[in-house]
XYZ file of C-alpha atoms in Angstrom:
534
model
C 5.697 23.097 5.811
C 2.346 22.558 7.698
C 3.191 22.386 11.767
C 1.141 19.125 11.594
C 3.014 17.410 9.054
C 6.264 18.374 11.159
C 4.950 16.691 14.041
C 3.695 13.732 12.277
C 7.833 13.542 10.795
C 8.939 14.327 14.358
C 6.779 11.533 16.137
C 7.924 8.850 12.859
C 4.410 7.262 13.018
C 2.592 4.963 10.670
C -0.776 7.134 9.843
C -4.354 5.795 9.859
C -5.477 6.999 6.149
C -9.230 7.516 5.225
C -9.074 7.687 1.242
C -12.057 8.793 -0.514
C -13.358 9.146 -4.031
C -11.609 12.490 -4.679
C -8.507 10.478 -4.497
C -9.997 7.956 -7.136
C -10.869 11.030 -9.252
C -7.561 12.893 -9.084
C -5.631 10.000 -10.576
C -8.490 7.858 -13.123
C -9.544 8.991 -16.463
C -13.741 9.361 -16.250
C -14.064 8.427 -12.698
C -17.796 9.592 -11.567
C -18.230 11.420 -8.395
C -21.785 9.627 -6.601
C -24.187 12.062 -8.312
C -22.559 11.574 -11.581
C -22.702 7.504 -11.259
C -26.460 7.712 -10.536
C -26.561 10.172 -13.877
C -24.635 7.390 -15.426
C -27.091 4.570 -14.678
C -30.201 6.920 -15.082
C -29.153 7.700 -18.765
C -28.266 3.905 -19.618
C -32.268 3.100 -18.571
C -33.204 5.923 -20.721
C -35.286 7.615 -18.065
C -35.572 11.623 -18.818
C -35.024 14.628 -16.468
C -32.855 13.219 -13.525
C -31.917 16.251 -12.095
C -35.689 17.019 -11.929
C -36.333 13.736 -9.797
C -33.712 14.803 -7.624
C -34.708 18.286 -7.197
C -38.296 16.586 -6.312
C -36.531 14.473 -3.959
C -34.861 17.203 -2.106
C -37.719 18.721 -1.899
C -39.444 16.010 0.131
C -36.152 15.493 2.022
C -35.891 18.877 3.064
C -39.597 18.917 4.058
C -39.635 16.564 6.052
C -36.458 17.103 7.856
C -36.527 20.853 8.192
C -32.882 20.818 10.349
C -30.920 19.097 7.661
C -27.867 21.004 6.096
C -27.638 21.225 2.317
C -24.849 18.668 2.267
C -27.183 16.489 4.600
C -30.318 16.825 1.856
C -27.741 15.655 -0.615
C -26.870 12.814 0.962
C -29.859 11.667 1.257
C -31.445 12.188 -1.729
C -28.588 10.211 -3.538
C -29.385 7.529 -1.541
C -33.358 7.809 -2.273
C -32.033 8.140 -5.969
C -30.229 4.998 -5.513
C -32.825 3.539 -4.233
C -35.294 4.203 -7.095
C -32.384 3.291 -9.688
C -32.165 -0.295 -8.150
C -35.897 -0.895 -8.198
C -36.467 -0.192 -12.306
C -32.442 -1.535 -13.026
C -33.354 -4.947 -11.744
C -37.086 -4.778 -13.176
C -35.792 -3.738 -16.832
C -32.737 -6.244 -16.391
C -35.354 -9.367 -15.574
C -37.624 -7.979 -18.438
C -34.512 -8.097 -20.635
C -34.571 -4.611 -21.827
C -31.079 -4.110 -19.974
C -28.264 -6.824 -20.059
C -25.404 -7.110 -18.490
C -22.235 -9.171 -19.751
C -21.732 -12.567 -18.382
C -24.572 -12.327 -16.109
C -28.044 -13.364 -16.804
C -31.370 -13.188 -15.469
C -31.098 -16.911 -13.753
C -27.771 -16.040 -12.284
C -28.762 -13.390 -10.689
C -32.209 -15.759 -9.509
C -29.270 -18.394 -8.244
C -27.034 -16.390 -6.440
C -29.559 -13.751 -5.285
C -27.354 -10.925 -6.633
C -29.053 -7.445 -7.157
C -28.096 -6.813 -10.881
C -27.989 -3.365 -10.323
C -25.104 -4.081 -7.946
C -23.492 -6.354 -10.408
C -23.680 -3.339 -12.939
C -21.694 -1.140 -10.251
C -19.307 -3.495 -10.119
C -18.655 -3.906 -13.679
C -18.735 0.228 -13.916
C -15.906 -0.099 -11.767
C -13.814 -2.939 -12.456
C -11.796 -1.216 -15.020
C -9.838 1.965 -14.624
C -7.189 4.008 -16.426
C -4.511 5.870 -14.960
C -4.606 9.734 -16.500
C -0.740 10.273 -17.660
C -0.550 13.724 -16.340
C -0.091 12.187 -13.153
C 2.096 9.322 -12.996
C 4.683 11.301 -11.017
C 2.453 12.119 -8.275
C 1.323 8.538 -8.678
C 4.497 6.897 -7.409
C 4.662 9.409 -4.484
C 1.288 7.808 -3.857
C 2.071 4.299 -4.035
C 5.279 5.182 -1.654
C 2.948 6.750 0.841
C 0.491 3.578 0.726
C 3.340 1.645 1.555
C 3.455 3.637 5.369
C 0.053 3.520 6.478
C -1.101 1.274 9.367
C -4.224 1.080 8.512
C -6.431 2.347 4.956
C -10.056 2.375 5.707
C -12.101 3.705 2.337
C -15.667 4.040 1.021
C -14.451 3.706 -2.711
C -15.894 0.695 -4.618
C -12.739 0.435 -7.236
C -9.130 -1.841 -6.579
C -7.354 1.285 -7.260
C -5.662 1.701 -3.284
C -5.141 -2.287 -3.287
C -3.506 -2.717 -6.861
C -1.574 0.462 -6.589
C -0.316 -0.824 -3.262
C -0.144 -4.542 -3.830
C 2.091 -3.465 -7.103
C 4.809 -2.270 -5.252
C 5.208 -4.615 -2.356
C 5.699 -8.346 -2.467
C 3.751 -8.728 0.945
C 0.210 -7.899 0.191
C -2.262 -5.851 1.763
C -4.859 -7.642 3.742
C -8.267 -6.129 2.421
C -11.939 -6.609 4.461
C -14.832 -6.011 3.011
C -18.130 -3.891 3.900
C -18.222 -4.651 8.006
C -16.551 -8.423 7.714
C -13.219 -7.193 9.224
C -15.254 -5.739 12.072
C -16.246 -8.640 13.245
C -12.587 -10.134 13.078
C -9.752 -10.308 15.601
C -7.345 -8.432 12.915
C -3.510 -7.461 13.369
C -3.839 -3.475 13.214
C -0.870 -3.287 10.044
C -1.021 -3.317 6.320
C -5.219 -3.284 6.633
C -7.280 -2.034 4.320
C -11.022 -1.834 4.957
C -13.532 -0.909 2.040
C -16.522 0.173 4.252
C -19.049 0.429 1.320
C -18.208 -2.419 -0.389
C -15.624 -3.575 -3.174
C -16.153 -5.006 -7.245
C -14.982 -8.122 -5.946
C -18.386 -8.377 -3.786
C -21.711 -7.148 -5.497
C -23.936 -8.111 -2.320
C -21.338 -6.049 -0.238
C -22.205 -2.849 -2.192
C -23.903 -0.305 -0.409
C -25.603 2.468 -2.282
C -29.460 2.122 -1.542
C -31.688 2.976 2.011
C -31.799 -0.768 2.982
C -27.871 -0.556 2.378
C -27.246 2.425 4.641
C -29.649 0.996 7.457
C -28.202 -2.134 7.669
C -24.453 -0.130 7.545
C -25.893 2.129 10.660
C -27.084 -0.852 12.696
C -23.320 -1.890 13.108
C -22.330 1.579 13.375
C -21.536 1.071 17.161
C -19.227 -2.190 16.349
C -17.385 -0.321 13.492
C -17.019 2.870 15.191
C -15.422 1.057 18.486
C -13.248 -0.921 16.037
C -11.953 2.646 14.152
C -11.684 3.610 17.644
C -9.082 1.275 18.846
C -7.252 1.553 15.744
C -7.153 5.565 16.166
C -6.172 6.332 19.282
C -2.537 5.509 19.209
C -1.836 6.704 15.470
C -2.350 10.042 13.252
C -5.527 10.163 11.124
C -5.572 11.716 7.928
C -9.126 11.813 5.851
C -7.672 12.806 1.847
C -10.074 12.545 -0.955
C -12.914 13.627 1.455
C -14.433 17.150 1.955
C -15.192 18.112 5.723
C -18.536 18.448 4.638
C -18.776 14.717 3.968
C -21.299 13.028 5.924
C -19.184 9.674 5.801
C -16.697 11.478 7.183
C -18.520 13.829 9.831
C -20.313 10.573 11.028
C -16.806 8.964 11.576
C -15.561 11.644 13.411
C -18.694 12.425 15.503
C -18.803 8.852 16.352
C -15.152 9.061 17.681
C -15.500 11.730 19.716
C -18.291 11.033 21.701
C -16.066 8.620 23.188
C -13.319 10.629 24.271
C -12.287 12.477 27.535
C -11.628 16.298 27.228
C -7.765 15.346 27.989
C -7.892 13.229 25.015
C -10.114 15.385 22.500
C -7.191 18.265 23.248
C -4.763 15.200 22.237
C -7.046 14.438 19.327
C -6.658 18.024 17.877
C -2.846 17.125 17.162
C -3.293 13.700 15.480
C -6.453 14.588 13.175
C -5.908 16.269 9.768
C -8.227 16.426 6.649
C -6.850 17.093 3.588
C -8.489 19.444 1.427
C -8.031 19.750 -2.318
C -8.115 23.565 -3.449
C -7.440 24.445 -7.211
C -4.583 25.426 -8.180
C -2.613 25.922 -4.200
C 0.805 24.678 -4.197
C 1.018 25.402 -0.715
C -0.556 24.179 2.313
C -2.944 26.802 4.019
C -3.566 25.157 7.278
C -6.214 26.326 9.596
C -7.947 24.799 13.241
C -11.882 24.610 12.745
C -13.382 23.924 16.079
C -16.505 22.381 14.569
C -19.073 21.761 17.471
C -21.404 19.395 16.135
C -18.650 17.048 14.892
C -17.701 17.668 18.941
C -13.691 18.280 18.244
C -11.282 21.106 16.957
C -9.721 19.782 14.028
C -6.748 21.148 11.753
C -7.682 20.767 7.655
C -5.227 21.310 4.995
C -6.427 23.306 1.568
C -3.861 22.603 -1.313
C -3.649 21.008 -4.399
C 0.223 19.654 -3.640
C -1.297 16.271 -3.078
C 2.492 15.275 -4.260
C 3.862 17.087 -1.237
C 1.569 15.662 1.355
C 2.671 11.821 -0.255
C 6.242 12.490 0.409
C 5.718 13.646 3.383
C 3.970 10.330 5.140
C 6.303 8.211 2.743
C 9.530 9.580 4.376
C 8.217 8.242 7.784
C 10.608 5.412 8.840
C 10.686 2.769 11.702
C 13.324 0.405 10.055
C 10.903 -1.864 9.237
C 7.492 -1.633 6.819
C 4.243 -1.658 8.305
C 3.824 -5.701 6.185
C 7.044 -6.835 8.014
C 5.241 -5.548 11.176
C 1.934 -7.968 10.476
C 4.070 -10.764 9.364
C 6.019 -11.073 12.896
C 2.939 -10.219 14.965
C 1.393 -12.910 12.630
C 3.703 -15.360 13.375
C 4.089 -14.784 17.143
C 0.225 -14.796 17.590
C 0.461 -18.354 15.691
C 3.055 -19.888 18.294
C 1.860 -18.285 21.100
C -2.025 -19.220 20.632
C -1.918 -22.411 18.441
C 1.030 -23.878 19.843
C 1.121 -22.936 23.354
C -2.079 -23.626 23.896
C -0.822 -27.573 22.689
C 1.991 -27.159 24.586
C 4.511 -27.267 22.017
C 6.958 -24.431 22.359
C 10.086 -26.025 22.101
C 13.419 -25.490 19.623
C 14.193 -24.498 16.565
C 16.019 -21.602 15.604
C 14.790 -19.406 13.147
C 16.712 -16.303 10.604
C 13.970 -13.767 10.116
C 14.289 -14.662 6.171
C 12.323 -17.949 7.314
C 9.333 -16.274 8.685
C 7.681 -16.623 5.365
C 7.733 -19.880 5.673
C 6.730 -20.511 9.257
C 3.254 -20.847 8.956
C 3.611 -24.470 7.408
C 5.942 -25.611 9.668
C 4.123 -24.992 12.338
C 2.368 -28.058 13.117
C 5.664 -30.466 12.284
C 8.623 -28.350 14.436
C 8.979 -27.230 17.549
C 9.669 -23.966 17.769
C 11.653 -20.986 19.572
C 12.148 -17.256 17.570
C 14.078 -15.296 19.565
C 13.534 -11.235 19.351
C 15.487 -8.166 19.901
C 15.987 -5.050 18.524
C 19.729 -5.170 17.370
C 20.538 -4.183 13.826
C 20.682 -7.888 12.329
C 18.967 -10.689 14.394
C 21.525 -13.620 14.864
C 24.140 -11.351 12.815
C 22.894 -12.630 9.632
C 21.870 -9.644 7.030
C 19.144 -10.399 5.075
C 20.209 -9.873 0.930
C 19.011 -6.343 0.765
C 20.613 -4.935 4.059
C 24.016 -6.698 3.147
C 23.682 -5.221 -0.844
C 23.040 -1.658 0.733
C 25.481 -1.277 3.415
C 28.530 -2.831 1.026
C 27.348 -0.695 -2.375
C 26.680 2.432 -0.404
C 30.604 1.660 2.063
C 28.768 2.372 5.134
C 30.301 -0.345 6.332
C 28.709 -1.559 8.933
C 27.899 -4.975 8.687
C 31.113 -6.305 9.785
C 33.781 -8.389 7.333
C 33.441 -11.516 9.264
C 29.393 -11.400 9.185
C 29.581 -10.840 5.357
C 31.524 -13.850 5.033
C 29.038 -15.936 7.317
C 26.436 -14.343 4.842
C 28.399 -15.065 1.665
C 29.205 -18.854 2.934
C 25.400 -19.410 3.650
C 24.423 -18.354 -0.175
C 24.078 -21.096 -2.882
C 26.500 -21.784 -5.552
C 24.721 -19.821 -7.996
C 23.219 -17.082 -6.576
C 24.769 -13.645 -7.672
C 25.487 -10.777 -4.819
C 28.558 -8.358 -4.111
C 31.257 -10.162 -2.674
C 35.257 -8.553 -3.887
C 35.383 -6.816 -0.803
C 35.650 -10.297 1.181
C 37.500 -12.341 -1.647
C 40.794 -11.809 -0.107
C 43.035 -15.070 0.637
C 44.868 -13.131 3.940
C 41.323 -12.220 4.958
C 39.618 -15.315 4.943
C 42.158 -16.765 6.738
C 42.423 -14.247 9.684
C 38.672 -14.442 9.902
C 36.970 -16.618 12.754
C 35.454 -18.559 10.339
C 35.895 -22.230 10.536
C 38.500 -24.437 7.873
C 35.560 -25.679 5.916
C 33.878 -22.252 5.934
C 36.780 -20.859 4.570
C 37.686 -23.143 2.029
C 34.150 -22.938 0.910
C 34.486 -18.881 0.890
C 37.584 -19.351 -1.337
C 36.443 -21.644 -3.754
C 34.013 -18.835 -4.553
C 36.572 -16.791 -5.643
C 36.755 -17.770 -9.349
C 32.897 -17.924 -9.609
C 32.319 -14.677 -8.815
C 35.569 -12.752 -10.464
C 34.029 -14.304 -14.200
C 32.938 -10.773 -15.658
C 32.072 -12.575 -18.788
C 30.565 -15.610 -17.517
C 28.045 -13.547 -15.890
C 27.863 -10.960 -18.297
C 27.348 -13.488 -21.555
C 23.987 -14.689 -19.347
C 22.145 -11.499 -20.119
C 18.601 -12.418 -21.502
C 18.915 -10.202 -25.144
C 14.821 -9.890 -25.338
C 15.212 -8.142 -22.092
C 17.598 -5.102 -23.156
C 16.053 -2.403 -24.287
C 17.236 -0.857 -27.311
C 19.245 2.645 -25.904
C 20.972 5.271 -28.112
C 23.925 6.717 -26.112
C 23.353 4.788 -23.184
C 23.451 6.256 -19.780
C 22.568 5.352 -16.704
C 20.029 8.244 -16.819
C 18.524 7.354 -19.807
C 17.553 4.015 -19.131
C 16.282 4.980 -15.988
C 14.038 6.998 -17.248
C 12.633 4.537 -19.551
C 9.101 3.599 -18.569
C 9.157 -0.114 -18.149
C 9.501 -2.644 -15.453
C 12.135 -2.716 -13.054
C 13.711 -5.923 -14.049
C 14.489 -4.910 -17.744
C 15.498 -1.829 -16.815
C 17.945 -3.350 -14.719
C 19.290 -5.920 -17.360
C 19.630 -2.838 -19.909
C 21.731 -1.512 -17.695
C 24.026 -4.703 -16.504
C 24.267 -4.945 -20.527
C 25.627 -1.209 -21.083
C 27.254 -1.243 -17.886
C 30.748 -0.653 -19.506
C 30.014 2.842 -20.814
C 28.769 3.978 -17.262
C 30.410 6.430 -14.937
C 30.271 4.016 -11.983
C 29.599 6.207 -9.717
C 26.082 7.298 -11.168
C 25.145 3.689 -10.941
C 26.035 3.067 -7.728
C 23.787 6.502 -6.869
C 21.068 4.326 -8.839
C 21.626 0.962 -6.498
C 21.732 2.569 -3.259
C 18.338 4.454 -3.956
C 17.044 1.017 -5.660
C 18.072 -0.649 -2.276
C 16.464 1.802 0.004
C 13.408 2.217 -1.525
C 13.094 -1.748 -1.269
C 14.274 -2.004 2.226
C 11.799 0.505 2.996
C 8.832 -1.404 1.520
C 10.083 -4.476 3.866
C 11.360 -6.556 1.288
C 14.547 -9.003 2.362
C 14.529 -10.241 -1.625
C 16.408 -9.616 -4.690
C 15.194 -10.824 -8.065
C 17.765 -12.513 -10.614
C 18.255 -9.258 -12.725
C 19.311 -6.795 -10.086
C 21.852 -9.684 -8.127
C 23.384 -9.417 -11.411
C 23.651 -6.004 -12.243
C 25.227 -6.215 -8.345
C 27.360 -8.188 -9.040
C 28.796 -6.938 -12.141
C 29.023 -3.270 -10.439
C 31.236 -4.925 -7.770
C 33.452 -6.870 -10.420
C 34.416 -3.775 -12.346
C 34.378 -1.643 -8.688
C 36.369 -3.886 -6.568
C 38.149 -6.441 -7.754
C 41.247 -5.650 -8.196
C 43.697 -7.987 -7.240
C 41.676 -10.441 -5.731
C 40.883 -12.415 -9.318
């Protein structure tokens, strides 16, 4: 393993990310590097000899900036090219030669979109996944999940559906230079610098584009600044040679100290794809006109590199972190400044619903950073430390947590359902009483088992849990399939199953269960542990 990536295990910090389109590419079926787009757009006008325009327009590039690399004359003329495209797109689209679905000429006059951009948008609005890499792909979405902050010049949803498909707490997106010019929270971010599909006018691809990008330059540099000076940057996707990336960089470091550019040499890494290298060659480039020494990885075990950020663990998900600074900026700044902090005790299950509150209650939260705030588990930190037997959530806080739940709601309990107990517990009379009358509610196998949805079982021979694991469908029937076959399992396997189910929730900062896994839960614990408490 890479000495970087040790340290950035060692130090358990949430990464800055910089994902670019060779990250786009690796995963998506026909996904067009920024030379190839242009080709794309060229061909659909029916123009002839693009690579001859371009050559012409290196040419004039080159002459007239004689100092320019060859990645530098690139860049360049793809913007010149884009330039030009633009110009006879939006002349042929108002002529009618080119059309564009659902958008016509007067649209375009009403909302003074550039139909050229509109056409970008629609290139990218659809994507498919290639199959070859759905493994990699969930290591992926894992390692989304524990970033700080995503910053990207892609134009596609790929990073924000991939992400936002895993976690119930969404990413907060900003797009072109509108989060710049926000006071933001500095977690779960994601920041498409050149524009999304969700935005034609945010697109930028042409001269004017970049110009009015490079004005701001100062504003979003200070702002990438402040976000990466406490946290490890990684650039994937991009190639050092990258002038998005250099500029980034170069803009960084002309702000720094020599104390802190030696500290910036340990927190910078750029991921390099080579062909075909399952291991990671690592190597320090001290680059001088980017200002910095910088450490670059060459491999192609993107998978590797996922894991790697994705095992990184605070106890809490960089969403959960937003949400509480979220909510604390809202009492502290709304209400304080009415004067309003008063009383009302909060679980941290009731932070989602705060926000409303806020101008009815008064209100205290109280923080700390014991195990369980107020002793109370949440669903998912009581389900994992009784299925796993840690053990150490304490018997009288799982009855307080059992009491609280609704008559209906489904969770492991046979470890508490003991008469002798209850009634040792601290508990109060009508907290007990309540606990016991539980008893026969949750001992029912059949009762729960008889309210298994039938559509929702998939159709296994020789169930195992194994085997319908490894079906590829969504997590809810997959869990129902195996609450209905749950009688041929080795228990033992599907416990394994639960407690990795349970972590890999917890670690996305989730505190809920859906209906389908409470029951397969629950079920588990009946056969597991209940004995003689029926």
């Amino acid at each position: 393993m890479s000495s970087i990536f040790e340290r950035l295990k060692e130090n358990n910090e949430f990464p800055v990310v910089f994902i670019g389109a060779g990250i786009s590419k690796r995963f998506l079926s026909n996904f067009p590097d920024w030379t190839s787009l242009l080709v794309e757009f060229w061909t659909q006008l029916n123009l002839q000899n693009f690579y001859g325009e371009f050559n012409n327009t290196r040419d004039e590039i080159k002459l007239k900036n004689p100092k320019y690399s060859e990645k530098e004359i690139d860049y360049y003329s793809n913007i010149k090219m884009g330039t030009t495209l633009e110009k006879i797109f939006n002349r042929e689209f108002n002529k009618g030669n080119v059309t564009i679905e659902n958008f016509s000429a007067e649209e375009a006059f009403n909302t003074k979109i550039s139909p050229f951009k509109k056409a970008i948008t629609k290139r990218f609005q659809n994507y498919s996944l290639k199959e070859v890499m759905s493994s990699e792909y969930k290591a992926f979405i894992k390692m989304l999940l524990k970033t700080q902050i995503i910053l990207t010049t892609n134009y596609d949803k790929f990073i924000e559906d991939s992400y936002n498909s895993e976690s119930d707490h969404k990413i907060t997106k900003y797009l072109g230079q509108k989060g710049f010019f926000q006071d933001t929270y500095g977690y779960a971010e994601l920041y498409k610098l050149h524009g999304s599909v969700e935005s034609p006018n945010e697109i930028v691809i042409t001269e004017d584009d970049y110009a009015k990008f490079d004005e701001n330059s100062v504003l979003i540099s200070a702002k990438i600044i402040s976000m990466m000076m406490n946290s490890p940057i990684i650039f994937m996707g991009y190639s050092l040679t990258d002038i998005n990336v250099r500029k980034i960089i170069k803009d960084f470091t002309r702000s720094l100290n020599d104390k802190e550019l030696e500290l910036l040499e340990n927190r910078l890494v750029l991921i390099e794809r080579k062909e075909g290298e399952q291991n990671f060659l690592e190597e320090v480039i001290n680059d001088k006109d980017l200002g910095c020494k910088l450490r670059v990885i060459k491999t192609d075990n993107f998978e590797r590199v996922f894991k790697i950020v994705s095992s990184i663990d605070q106890g809490i998900a960089p969403t959960e972190v937003r949400k509480y600074q979220h909510v604390i900026k809202k009492l502290i700044i709304d209400r304080g400044k009415k004067g309003a902090l008063n009383s009302v005790l909060l679980s941290p299950e009731e932070l989602d619903k705060l926000e409303e509150n806020l101008k009815t209650k008064n209100i205290t939260v109280a923080l700390g950073d014991a195990k369980y705030i107020f002793q109370i588990p949440d669903i998912i930190s009581y389900s994992l430390d009784y299925i796993s037997d840690r053990d150490e959530i304490s018997n009288e806080i799982r009855m307080r947590f059992a009491v609280n739940q609704t008559g209906t709601s489904r969770f492991p309990i046979h470890k508490i359902l003991n008469k002798e107990l209850i009634e040792k517990s601290g508990l109060h009379p009508s907290e007990k009483e309540k606990l016991l009358s539980k008893q026969k509610h949750y001992s029912n196998f059949d009762f729960h088992y008889k309210k298994i949805v039938g559509s929702s079982v998939l159709k296994i021979v020789n169930p195992s849990v194994e085997s319908i694991i490894s079906q590829r469908d969504k997590k809810p029937k997959i869990y129902e399939t195996l609450s209905y076959y749950i009688k041929s399992f080795d228990l033992g396997e599907l416990r394994n199953f639960l407690i990795m189910e349970l972590e890999e929730l917890k670690s996305k900062g989730e505190i809920k269960l859906g209906t389908e896994i409470r029951r397969l839960l629950l079920l588990y614990d009946i056969l597991k542990n209940k004995g003689d408490n029926a």
